Short mmCIF file of C-alpha atoms in Angstrom, two decimals:
data_model
loop_
_atom_site.label_atom_id
_atom_site.label_comp_id
_atom_site.label_asym_id
_atom_site.label_seq_id
_atom_site.Cartn_x
_atom_site.Cartn_y
_atom_site.Cartn_z
CA LEU A 1 -55.11 -18.29 -20.58
CA ASN A 2 -53.25 -21.10 -18.79
CA LEU A 3 -50.67 -21.23 -21.63
CA LEU A 4 -50.09 -17.47 -21.31
CA HIS A 5 -49.63 -17.82 -17.53
CA LYS A 6 -47.15 -20.71 -18.02
CA SER A 7 -45.17 -18.66 -20.56
CA PHE A 8 -45.05 -15.67 -18.19
CA THR A 9 -43.92 -17.91 -15.30
CA ASP A 10 -41.17 -19.48 -17.43
CA GLY A 11 -39.96 -16.01 -18.47
CA ALA A 12 -39.99 -14.78 -14.86
CA GLN A 13 -38.03 -17.85 -13.76
CA LEU A 14 -35.46 -17.24 -16.47
CA LEU A 15 -35.19 -13.61 -15.42
CA LEU A 16 -34.78 -14.64 -11.78
CA ILE A 17 -32.05 -17.17 -12.67
CA GLY A 18 -30.27 -14.54 -14.78
CA ALA A 19 -30.44 -12.02 -11.92
CA MET A 20 -29.08 -14.61 -9.47
CA ILE A 21 -26.16 -15.35 -11.80
CA LEU A 22 -25.39 -11.63 -12.13
CA VAL A 23 -25.47 -11.17 -8.34
CA PHE A 24 -23.17 -14.18 -7.93
CA LEU A 25 -20.73 -12.74 -10.49
CA LEU A 26 -20.86 -9.35 -8.76
CA VAL A 27 -20.03 -10.96 -5.40
CA LEU A 28 -17.11 -12.82 -7.02
CA HIS A 29 -15.84 -9.58 -8.59
CA LEU A 30 -16.07 -7.70 -5.28
CA GLY A 31 -14.23 -10.58 -3.58
CA TYR A 32 -11.49 -10.29 -6.21
CA LEU A 33 -11.19 -6.53 -5.78
CA GLN A 34 -11.22 -6.70 -1.98
CA ARG A 35 -9.14 -9.88 -1.59
CA ASP A 36 -6.45 -8.15 0.48
CA ALA A 37 -9.01 -6.65 2.89
CA ILE A 38 -10.84 -9.99 3.17
CA VAL A 39 -7.65 -11.82 4.13
CA ALA A 40 -6.74 -9.06 6.61
CA ALA A 41 -10.19 -9.22 8.24
CA TRP A 42 -10.44 -13.03 8.19
CA PRO A 43 -6.93 -14.55 8.24
CA ALA A 44 -8.42 -18.06 8.11
CA SER A 45 -9.56 -17.29 4.53
CA GLU A 46 -5.96 -16.82 3.32
CA PRO A 47 -5.33 -20.43 2.10
CA VAL A 48 -8.56 -20.42 0.08
CA MET A 49 -7.89 -16.93 -1.33
CA ARG A 50 -4.31 -17.89 -2.26
CA HIS A 51 -5.58 -20.98 -4.07
CA VAL A 52 -8.19 -18.92 -5.94
CA CYS A 53 -5.60 -16.27 -6.79
CA GLN A 54 -3.21 -18.93 -8.06
CA SER A 55 -5.93 -20.02 -10.51
CA PHE A 56 -6.66 -16.46 -11.66
CA GLY A 57 -3.08 -15.13 -11.61
CA CYS A 58 -3.56 -12.56 -8.86
CA GLN A 59 -1.71 -11.98 -5.58
CA ILE A 60 -2.64 -11.43 -1.97
CA SER A 61 -0.83 -8.36 -0.62
CA PRO A 62 -0.76 -6.91 2.87
CA LEU A 63 -3.03 -3.94 3.46
CA ARG A 64 -1.38 -0.57 2.94
CA ASP A 65 -2.26 2.31 5.25
CA ALA A 66 0.17 5.23 5.44
CA GLU A 67 -1.79 6.73 8.33
CA GLY A 68 -1.60 3.44 10.25
CA VAL A 69 2.20 3.26 10.08
CA VAL A 70 3.56 6.27 11.95
CA ILE A 71 7.10 7.51 12.38
CA ASP A 72 7.76 7.53 16.12
CA SER A 73 11.19 9.14 15.87
CA SER A 74 13.89 10.04 13.37
CA SER A 75 17.26 11.74 13.23
CA LEU A 76 19.74 12.76 10.56
CA VAL A 77 23.25 13.02 11.98
CA GLN A 78 26.37 14.12 10.11
CA ARG A 79 29.35 11.78 10.36
CA SER A 80 32.60 12.91 8.73
CA GLU A 81 31.74 12.77 5.00
CA ASP A 82 28.25 11.33 5.13
CA HIS A 83 25.02 11.45 7.15
CA VAL A 84 23.19 8.67 8.97
CA LEU A 85 19.40 8.66 8.94
CA THR A 86 17.75 6.64 11.71
CA TRP A 87 14.03 6.18 12.28
CA SER A 88 11.46 4.11 14.08
CA VAL A 89 8.02 3.27 12.66
CA ARG A 90 5.04 1.71 14.44
CA ASN A 91 1.81 0.07 13.28
CA THR A 92 -0.98 1.85 15.17
CA THR A 93 -3.84 -0.24 13.74
CA ARG A 94 -5.40 -3.56 14.71
CA SER A 95 -4.45 -5.15 11.37
CA VAL A 96 -1.26 -6.44 9.84
CA LEU A 97 -0.04 -3.72 7.47
CA GLY A 98 2.46 -3.67 4.63
CA MET A 99 5.61 -1.68 5.28
CA THR A 100 5.50 1.86 3.94
CA ALA A 101 8.14 3.71 1.95
CA LEU A 102 9.84 6.83 3.30
CA GLU A 103 10.40 10.20 1.71
CA LEU A 104 13.42 12.18 2.88
CA SER A 105 13.37 15.91 2.07
CA LEU A 106 16.26 18.29 2.78
CA MET A 107 15.54 22.01 3.14
CA ASP A 108 17.80 25.06 2.95
CA GLN A 109 17.99 28.05 5.35
CA GLN A 110 14.72 29.50 4.01
CA GLY A 111 12.88 26.17 4.29
CA LYS A 112 12.94 25.59 0.53
CA LEU A 113 13.35 22.08 -0.76
CA VAL A 114 16.86 21.31 -2.03
CA LEU A 115 16.68 17.50 -2.25
CA ARG A 116 13.96 14.86 -2.09
CA THR A 117 14.46 11.13 -2.26
CA VAL A 118 12.31 8.04 -1.76
CA ILE A 119 13.57 5.20 0.41
CA LEU A 120 11.94 1.86 -0.34
CA PRO A 121 11.59 -0.86 2.32
CA SER A 122 13.83 -3.13 0.23
CA GLN A 123 16.67 -0.59 0.59
CA THR A 124 16.54 -0.74 4.38
CA GLY A 125 16.03 -4.42 5.15
CA ALA A 126 12.59 -3.63 6.58
CA PRO A 127 10.15 -6.48 7.14
CA PRO A 128 7.39 -6.71 4.51
CA THR A 129 4.68 -6.33 7.16
CA LEU A 130 4.14 -4.92 10.63
CA SER A 131 1.85 -6.68 13.10
CA PRO A 132 -0.57 -4.59 15.17
CA GLY A 133 1.48 -2.47 17.60
CA GLN A 134 4.81 -3.67 16.16
CA THR A 135 7.69 -1.20 16.00
CA TRP A 136 10.62 -1.40 13.59
CA SER A 137 13.75 0.74 13.58
CA GLY A 138 16.08 1.29 10.67
CA SER A 139 19.10 3.29 9.64
CA LEU A 140 20.65 4.24 6.35
CA LYS A 141 23.80 6.02 5.28
CA VAL A 142 22.88 9.09 3.23
CA LEU A 143 25.52 10.51 0.93
CA VAL A 144 25.03 14.23 0.38
CA SER A 145 27.19 16.29 -1.98
CA PRO A 146 29.46 18.68 -0.03
CA GLU A 147 28.16 21.52 -2.25
CA LEU A 148 24.59 20.87 -1.11
CA VAL A 149 23.86 23.01 1.94
CA PHE A 150 20.79 22.12 3.98
CA ARG A 151 19.57 23.13 7.39
CA ASP A 152 16.63 20.84 8.12
CA TYR A 153 15.05 17.60 6.98
CA ARG A 154 11.60 16.06 6.84
CA LEU A 155 10.79 12.34 6.85
CA LEU A 156 7.39 11.13 5.68
CA SER A 157 5.86 7.67 5.48
CA PHE A 158 3.66 6.74 2.51
CA THR A 159 2.25 3.64 0.86
CA LEU A 160 3.90 1.94 -2.05
CA ASP A 161 0.59 2.02 -3.92
CA LEU A 162 1.11 5.77 -4.21
CA VAL A 163 4.57 5.19 -5.70
CA LYS A 164 3.10 2.79 -8.27
CA ALA A 165 0.33 5.25 -9.18
CA VAL A 166 2.80 8.12 -9.63
CA SER A 167 5.11 5.89 -11.70
CA GLN A 168 2.22 4.84 -13.92
CA GLN A 169 1.14 8.46 -14.42
CA ALA A 170 4.70 9.50 -15.30
CA GLY A 171 4.93 6.62 -17.78
CA ALA A 172 1.63 7.62 -19.37
CA LYS A 173 2.78 11.25 -19.76
CA LYS A 174 5.95 10.13 -21.60
CA SER A 175 3.89 8.23 -24.18
#
């Protein structure tokens, strides 16, 4: 009976060790998946996370939150043969956020879309991140064909993760 009890105890210990290893691996995996959020919440962890990512070939990116970066103001003014788009964006959160992309839509007299274009932060000289409460203003010359008649415009802010997802879906549909 003692031998049976010892065998059961050894098996239970092995099971416990296996479960502990699986929990440890799960915590590591969650840390990998949430590395950007961890660094945003605990900035002191950034050097350690960067070192770990260097070993595993991953990157630490700023958090992306299209609702956290709001457009405070914008205008689209015609100048001789071109238009100038100006805007101001502000980080309304308590975290450092990655700069968002912009979508400029031009509408005709009936409010129908006649042109849509995406403006990436790299095209505007925008900073890669916005600190909590930080405002950034930009401007860009927009060349519009003289044949294109539009009455109104709309400017939206969205995360670059959305651009990547749409690009990946478009690439998958072509295959």
